[in-house]
Coordinates of C-alpha atoms in Angstrom, one line a residue:
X1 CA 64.9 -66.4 110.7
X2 CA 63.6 -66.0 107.3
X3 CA 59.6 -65.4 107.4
X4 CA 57.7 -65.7 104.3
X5 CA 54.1 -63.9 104.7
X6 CA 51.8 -64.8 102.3
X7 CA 49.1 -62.4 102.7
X8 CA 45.5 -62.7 100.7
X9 CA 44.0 -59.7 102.2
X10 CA 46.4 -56.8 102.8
X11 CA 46.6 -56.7 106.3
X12 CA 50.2 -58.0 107.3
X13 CA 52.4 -54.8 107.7
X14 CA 52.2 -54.4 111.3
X15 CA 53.5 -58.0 111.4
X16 CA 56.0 -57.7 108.9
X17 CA 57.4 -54.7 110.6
X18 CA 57.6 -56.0 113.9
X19 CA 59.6 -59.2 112.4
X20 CA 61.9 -57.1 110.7
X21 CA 62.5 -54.6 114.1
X22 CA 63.6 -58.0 115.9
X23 CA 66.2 -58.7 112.6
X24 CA 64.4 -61.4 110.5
X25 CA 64.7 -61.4 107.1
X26 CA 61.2 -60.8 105.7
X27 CA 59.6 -61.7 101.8
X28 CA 55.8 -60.7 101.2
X29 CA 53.2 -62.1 98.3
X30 CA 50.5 -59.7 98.1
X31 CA 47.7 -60.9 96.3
X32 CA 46.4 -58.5 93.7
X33 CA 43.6 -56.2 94.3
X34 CA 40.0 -56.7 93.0
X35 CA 40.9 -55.6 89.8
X36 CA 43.2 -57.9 88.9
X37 CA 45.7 -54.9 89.7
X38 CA 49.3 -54.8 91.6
X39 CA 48.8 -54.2 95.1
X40 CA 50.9 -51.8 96.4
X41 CA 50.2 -52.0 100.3
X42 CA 53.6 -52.1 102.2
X43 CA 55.6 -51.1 98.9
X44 CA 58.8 -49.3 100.4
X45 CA 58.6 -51.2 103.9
X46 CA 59.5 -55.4 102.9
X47 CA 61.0 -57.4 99.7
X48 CA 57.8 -58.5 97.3
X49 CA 57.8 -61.6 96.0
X50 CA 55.8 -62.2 92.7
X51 CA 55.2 -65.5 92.9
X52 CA 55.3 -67.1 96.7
X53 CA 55.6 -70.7 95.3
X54 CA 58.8 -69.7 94.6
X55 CA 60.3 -68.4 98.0
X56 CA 58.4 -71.5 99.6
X57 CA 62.0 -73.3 100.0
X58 CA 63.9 -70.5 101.3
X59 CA 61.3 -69.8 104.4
X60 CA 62.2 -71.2 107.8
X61 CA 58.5 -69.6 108.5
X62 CA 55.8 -69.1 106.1
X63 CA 52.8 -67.3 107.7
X64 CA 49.4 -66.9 106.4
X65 CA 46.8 -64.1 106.5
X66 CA 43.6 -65.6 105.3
X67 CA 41.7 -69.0 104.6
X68 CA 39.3 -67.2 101.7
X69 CA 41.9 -68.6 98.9
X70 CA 45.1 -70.5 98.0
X71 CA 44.2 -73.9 100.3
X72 CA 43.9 -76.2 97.7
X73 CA 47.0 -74.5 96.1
X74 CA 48.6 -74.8 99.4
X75 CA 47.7 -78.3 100.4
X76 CA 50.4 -80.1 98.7
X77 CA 53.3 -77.9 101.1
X78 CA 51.1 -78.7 104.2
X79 CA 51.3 -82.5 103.3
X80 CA 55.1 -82.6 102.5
X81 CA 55.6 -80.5 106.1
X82 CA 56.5 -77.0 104.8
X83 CA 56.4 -74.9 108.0
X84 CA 53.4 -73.5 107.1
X85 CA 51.7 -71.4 110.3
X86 CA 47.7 -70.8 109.2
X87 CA 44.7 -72.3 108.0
X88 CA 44.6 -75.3 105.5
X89 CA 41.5 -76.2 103.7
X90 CA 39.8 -78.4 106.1
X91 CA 40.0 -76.0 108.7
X92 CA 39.0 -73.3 106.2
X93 CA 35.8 -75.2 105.7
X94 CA 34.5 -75.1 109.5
X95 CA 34.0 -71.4 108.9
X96 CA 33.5 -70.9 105.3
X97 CA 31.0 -74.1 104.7
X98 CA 28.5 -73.2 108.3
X99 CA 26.6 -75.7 108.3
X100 CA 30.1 -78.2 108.1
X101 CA 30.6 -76.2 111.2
X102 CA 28.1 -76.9 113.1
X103 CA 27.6 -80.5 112.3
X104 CA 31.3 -81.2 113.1
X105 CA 30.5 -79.0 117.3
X106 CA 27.6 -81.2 117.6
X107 CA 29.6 -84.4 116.8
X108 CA 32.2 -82.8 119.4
X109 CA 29.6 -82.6 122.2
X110 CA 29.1 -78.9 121.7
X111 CA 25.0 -77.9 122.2
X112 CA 24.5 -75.8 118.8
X113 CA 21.3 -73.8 117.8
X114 CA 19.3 -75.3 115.1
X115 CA 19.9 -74.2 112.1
X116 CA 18.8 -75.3 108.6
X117 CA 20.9 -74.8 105.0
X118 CA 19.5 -73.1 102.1
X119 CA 20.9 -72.2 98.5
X120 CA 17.2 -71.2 97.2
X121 CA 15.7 -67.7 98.4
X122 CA 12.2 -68.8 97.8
X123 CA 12.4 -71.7 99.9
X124 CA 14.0 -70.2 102.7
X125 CA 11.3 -67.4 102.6
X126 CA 8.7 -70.1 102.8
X127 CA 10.6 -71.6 105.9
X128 CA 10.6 -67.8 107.5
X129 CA 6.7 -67.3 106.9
X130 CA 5.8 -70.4 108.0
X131 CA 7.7 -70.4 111.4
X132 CA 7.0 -66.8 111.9
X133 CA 10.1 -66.5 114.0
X134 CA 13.2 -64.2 114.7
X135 CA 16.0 -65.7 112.6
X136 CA 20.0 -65.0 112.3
X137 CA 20.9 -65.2 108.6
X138 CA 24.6 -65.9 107.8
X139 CA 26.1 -67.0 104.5
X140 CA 28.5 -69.5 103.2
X141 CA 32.1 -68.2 102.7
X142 CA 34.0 -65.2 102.0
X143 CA 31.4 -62.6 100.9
X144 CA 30.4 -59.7 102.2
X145 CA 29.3 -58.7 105.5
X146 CA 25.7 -57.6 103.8
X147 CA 25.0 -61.1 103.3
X148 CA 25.1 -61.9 107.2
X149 CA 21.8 -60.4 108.6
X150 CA 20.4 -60.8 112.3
X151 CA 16.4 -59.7 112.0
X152 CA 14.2 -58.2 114.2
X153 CA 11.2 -60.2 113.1
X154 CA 10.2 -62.3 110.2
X155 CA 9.4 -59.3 108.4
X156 CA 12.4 -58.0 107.3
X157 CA 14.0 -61.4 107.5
X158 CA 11.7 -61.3 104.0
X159 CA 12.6 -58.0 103.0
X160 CA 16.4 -59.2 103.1
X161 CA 15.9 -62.5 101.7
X162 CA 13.8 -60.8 98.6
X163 CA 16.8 -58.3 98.2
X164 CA 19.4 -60.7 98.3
X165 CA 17.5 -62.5 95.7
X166 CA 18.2 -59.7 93.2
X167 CA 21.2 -58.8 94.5
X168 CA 23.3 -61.6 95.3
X169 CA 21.3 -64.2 93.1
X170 CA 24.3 -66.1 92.4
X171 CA 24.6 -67.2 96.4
X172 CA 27.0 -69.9 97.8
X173 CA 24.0 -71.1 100.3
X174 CA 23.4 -69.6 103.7
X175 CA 22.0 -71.0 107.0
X176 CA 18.9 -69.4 108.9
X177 CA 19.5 -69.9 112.7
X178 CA 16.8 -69.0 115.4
X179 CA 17.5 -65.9 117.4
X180 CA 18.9 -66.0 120.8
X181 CA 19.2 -63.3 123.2
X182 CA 22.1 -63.2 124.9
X183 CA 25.8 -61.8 125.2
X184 CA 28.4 -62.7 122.5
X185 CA 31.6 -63.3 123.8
X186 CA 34.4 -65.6 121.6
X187 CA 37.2 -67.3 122.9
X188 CA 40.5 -68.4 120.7
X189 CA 43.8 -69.9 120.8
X190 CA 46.5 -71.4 119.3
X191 CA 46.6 -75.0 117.9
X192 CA 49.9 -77.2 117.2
X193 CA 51.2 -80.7 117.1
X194 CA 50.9 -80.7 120.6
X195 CA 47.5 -79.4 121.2
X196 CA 46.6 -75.8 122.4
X197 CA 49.1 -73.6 124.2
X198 CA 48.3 -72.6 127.4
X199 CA 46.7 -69.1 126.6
X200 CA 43.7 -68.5 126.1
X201 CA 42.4 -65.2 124.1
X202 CA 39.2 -64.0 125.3
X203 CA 37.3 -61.5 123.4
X204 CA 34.6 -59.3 122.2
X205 CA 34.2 -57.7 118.8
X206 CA 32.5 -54.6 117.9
X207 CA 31.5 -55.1 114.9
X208 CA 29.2 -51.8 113.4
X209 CA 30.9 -49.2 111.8
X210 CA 29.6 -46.3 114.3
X211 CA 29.5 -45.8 117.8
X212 CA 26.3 -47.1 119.6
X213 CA 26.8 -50.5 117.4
X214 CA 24.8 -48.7 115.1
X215 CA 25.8 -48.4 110.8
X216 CA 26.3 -50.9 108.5
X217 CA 28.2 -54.4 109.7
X218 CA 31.3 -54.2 109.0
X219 CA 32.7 -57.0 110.3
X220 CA 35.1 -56.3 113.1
X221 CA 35.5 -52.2 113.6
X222 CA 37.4 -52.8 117.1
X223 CA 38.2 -55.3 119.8
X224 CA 38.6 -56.1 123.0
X225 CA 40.7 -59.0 124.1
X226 CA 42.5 -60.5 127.4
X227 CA 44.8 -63.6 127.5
X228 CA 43.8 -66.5 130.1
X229 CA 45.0 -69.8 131.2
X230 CA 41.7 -70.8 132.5
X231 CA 39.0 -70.1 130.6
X232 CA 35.3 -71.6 131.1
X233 CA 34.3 -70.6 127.5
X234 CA 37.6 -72.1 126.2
X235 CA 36.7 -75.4 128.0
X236 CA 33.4 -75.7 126.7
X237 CA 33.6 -74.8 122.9
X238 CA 37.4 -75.2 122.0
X239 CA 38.6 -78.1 124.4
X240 CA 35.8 -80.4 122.9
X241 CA 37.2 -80.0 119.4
X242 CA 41.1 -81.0 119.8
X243 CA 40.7 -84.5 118.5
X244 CA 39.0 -83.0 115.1
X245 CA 41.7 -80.4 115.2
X246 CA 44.4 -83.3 115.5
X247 CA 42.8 -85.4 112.8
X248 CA 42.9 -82.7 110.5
X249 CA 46.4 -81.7 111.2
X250 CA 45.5 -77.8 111.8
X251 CA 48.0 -74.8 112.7
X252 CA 47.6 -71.5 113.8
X253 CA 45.0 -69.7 115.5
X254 CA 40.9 -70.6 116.1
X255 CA 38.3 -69.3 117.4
X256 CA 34.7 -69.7 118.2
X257 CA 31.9 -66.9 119.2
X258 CA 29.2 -67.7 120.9
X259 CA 25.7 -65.9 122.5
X260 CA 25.7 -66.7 126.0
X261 CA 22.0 -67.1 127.2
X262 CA 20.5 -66.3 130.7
X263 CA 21.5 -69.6 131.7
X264 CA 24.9 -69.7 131.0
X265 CA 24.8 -71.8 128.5
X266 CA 27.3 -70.9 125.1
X267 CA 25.4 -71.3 121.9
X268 CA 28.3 -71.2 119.2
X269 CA 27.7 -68.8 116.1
X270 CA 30.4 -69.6 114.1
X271 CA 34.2 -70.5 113.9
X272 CA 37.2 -68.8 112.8
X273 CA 40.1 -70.7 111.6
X274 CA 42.3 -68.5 110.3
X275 CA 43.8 -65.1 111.8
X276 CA 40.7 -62.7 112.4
X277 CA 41.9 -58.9 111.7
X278 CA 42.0 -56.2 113.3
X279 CA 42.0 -59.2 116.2
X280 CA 45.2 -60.5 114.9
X281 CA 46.7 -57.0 115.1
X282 CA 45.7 -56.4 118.3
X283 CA 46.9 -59.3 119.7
X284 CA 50.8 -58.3 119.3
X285 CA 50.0 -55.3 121.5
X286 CA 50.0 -58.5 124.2
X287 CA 52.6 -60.4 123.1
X288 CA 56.1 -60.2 124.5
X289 CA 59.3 -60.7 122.8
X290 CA 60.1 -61.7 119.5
X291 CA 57.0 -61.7 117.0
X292 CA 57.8 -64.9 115.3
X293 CA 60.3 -67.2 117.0
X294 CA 57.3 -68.7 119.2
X295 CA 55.0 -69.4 116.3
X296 CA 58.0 -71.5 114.6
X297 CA 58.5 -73.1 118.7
X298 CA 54.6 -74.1 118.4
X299 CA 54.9 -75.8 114.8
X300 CA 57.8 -78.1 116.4
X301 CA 55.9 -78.8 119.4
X302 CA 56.9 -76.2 121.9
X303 CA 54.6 -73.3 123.6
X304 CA 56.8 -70.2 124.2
X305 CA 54.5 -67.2 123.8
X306 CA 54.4 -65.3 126.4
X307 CA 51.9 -62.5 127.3
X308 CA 50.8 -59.5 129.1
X309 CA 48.4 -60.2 132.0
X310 CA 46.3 -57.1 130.6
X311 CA 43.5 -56.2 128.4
X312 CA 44.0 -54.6 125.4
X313 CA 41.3 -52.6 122.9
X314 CA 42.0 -52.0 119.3
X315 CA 40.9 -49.2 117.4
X316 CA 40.3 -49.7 113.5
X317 CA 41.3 -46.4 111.9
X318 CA 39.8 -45.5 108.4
X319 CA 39.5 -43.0 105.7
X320 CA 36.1 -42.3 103.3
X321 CA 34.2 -43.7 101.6
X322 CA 35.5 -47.0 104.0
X323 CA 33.6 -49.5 104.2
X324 CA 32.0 -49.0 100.7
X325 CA 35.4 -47.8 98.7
X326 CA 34.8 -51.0 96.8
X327 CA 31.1 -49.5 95.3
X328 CA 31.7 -45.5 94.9
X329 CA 35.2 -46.2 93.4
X330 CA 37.0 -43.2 95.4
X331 CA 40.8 -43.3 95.3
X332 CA 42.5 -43.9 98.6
X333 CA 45.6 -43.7 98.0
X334 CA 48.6 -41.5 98.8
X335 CA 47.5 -39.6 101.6
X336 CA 49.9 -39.1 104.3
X337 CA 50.0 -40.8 108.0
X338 CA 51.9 -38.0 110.1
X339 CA 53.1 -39.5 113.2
X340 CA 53.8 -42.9 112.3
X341 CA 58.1 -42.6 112.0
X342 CA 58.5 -43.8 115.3
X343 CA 54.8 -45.3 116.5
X344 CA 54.6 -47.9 113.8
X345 CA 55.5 -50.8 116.1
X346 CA 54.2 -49.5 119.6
X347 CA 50.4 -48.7 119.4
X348 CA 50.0 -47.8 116.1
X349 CA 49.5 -50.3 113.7
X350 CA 49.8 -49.6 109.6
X351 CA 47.9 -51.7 107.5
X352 CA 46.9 -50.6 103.9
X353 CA 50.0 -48.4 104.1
X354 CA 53.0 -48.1 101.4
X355 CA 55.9 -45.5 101.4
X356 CA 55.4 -42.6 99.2
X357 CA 56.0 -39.0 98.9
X358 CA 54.0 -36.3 100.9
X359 CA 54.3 -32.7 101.8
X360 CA 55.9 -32.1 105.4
X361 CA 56.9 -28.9 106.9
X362 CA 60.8 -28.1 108.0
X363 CA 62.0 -24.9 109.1
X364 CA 59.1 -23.1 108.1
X365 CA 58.8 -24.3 104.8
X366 CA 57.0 -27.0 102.7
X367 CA 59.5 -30.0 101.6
X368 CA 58.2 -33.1 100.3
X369 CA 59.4 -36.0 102.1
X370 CA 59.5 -39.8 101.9
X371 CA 56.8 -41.1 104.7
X372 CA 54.0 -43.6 105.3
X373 CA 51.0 -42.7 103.1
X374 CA 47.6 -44.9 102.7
X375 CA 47.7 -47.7 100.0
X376 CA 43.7 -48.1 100.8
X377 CA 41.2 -47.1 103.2
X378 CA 41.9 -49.4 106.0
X379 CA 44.6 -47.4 107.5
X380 CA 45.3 -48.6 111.0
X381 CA 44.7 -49.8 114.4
X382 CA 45.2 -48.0 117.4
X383 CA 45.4 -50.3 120.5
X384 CA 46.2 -49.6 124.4
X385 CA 47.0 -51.7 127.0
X386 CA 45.8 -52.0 130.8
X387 CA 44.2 -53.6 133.7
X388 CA 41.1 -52.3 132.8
X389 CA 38.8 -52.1 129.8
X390 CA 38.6 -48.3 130.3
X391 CA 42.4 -48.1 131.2
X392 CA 43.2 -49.6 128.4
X393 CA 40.1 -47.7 126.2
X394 CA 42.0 -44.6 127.4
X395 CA 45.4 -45.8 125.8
X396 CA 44.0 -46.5 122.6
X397 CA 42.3 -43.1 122.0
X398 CA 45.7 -41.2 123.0
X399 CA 47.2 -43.3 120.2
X400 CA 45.2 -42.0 117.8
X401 CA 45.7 -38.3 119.0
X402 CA 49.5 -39.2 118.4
X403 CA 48.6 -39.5 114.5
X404 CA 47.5 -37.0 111.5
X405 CA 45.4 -38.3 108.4
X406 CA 43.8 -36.2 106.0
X407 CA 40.9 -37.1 104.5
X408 CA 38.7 -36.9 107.2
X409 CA 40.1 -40.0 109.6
X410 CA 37.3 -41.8 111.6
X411 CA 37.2 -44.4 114.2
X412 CA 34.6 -45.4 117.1
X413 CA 35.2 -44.0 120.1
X414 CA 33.1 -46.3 121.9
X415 CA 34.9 -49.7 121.8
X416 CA 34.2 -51.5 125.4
X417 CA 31.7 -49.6 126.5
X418 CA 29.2 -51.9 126.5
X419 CA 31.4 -53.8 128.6
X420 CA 30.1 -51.9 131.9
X421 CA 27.3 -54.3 131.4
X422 CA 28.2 -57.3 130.1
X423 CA 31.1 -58.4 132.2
X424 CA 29.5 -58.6 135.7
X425 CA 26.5 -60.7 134.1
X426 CA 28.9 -62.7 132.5
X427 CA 31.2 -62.9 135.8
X428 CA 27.7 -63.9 137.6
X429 CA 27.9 -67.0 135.4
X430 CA 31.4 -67.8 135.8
X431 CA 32.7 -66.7 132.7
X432 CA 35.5 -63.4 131.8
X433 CA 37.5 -64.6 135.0
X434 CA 39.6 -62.0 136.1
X435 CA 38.2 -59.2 133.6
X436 CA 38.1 -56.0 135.4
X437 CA 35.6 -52.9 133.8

């Protein structure tokens, strides 16, 4: 098969070199860095394309990383039927417009916490002080994960909205939500022509960058995931919204999160349509067979993926000054991932990763040698696979003991833990069937 990825955020490798293991013939479009530079992640490992218009004809697969850009640019090949597997704009626009979201759940039947728009700081300080309440604060669509706040009382909700003002003046509006305690749990799956396919991905992020969920929010720093043909969760929040999917001819993957209350009721937070990463990343580490041939199957109508009955936790893998490389400038590129010749495909997962020249030792000596080195500070995910969260907890952290980095490598070492917990409350409500601790 030739697969065309067209990749907006620099996260496809993995996928790429999966697709070429199983003998497809693979062309990439990186989009360029911030800068308006070349990006070189996955130089050395796939054929680059400059211009992905161009290589739209020759794809019997085109695959898509992100919904943040290129759907208007895009919307012309989903109309004429281009096999186009990912987000199009109005799917984009249930995550990226929130309160679009939400309005489109409640006309699907879905309960949704109130929630009110702003676009002026002021005025949403004004609603904060005179509700005096505990509000979530989450912004309208692909900023940065600073601009999504959860408060602790109405006081810093002011402090952040009087920041923001400052910094972020420019804003593309932002919804206040009231707080609700709870357990967040999401559920996704895979949409087609047909409908859904039969499995189900449960799953909880971790989303702070150290253990503890402590640090700065960094939007997804590990996961933990299980496949499912019945899902409670999926029948409440996804189910109701197939006919909206349908009208709006949508492909590829979706997913909602949601705080489950003490009375078992799902509130939804927000929706992803597009492919959430490291999630999407971790989900291969479940999938069986070919990488590709079933995503082509579910375009023309048929479900063929088939899974692991396991749980699988995913590991995100960085190097300093991750996640704020974008602010202090630091270079991150070039330093060497020892281990990775033969682990690339198995539980080790490259991302911002090109082929480059490193120093390696042979018979004693110093030789430099062509290997994997980082193209960025998002350098991998390690994942493991069990019938248990800690079983499979277990497998991911002797992945990363497989692996060298310089540079002073860190992950969480804590992803599920909080699992111990969560899962027989959730269980007491009938949700996380068959989810074993």
């Amino acid at each position: 098969m030739r697969i065309l990825v067209i990749d907006q955020i620099g996260l496809s490798l993995d996928f790429i070199m999966r697709c070429k293991d199983c003998g497809h013939e693979v062309r990439a479009w990186f989009a360029p860095r911030e800068d308006g530079k070349r990006n070189d992640i996955a130089d050395g490992f796939v054929t680059k394309v400059s211009d992905w218009r161009a290589a739209m004809g020759w794809a019997d697969l085109i695959v898509l990383t992100d919904n943040s850009s290129l759907m208007k640019a895009l919307a012309p090949y989903h109309k004429k039927g281009y096999p186009i597997f990912g987000p199009n704009a109005a799917g984009a626009e249930l995550e990226l417009n929130r309160q679009k979201g939400q309005d489109v759940f409640k006309r699907a039947g879905i309960k949704v916490m109130d929630s009110v728009e702003f676009n002026d700081y002021d005025k949403a300080k004004d609603y904060v002080q005179r509700n005096m309440l505990r509000y979530v604060s989450k912004p309208n669509g692909d900023v940065d994960k600073a601009l999504s706040y959860v408060s602790k009382s109405p006081r810093d909700m002011v402090l952040m909205l009087d920041r923001w003002k400052v910094e972020n003046p420019q804003n593309q509006g932002f919804i206040l939500q009231q707080f609700r305690a709870g357990i967040e749990m999401a559920v996704g799956g895979w949409f087609g022509p047909k409908g859904w396919s039969r499995h189900f991905l449960e799953n909880f992020e971790f989303k702070k960058l150290m253990p503890g969920d402590s640090g700065p929010n960094t939007g997804e720093q590990g996961t933990v995931m299980r496949y499912t043909e019945k899902s409670k969760l999926a029948d409440k929040l996804l189910l109701p919204l197939t006919a909206h999917l349908h009208s709006i001819d949508y492909r590829g993957y979706f997913d909602m999160a949601a705080i489950i209350d003490e009375d078992g009721v799902p509130w939804p937070l927000e929706a992803t349509s597009r492919p959430g990463w490291p999630c999407r990343i971790i989900q291969d580490a479940l999938h069986v067979g070919d990488p590709a041939q079933w995503m082509l199957d579910l375009l023309h109508g048929e479900d063929t993926l088939e899974v692991l009955d396991e749980i699988a936790v995913g590991v995100v893998i960085s190097i300093p000054d991750y996640p704020f490389t974008k602010y202090t400038g630091r270079d991150t590129t070039g330093y060497p991932v020892y281990g990775t010749e033969r682990l690339a495909t198995e539980d080790i997962h490259l991302c911002e990763v090109k082929m480059g020249q490193a120093p390696n030792e042979r018979d004693g000596k110093i030789v430099y040698e062509k290997m994997p080195v980082t193209a960025g500070d998002y350098v991998c995910i390690a994942t493991g696979t069990d019938y248990s969260v800690t079983g499979a907890q277990m497998r991911a952290k002797r992945a990363i003991k497989k692996i060298e980095i310089p540079n002073s490598p860190g992950w969480r070492d804590d992803i599920g833990e909080r699992l111990k917990a969560q899962i027989p409350e959730l269980q007491d409500m009938g949700y996380a069937d068959g989810w074993k601790y």
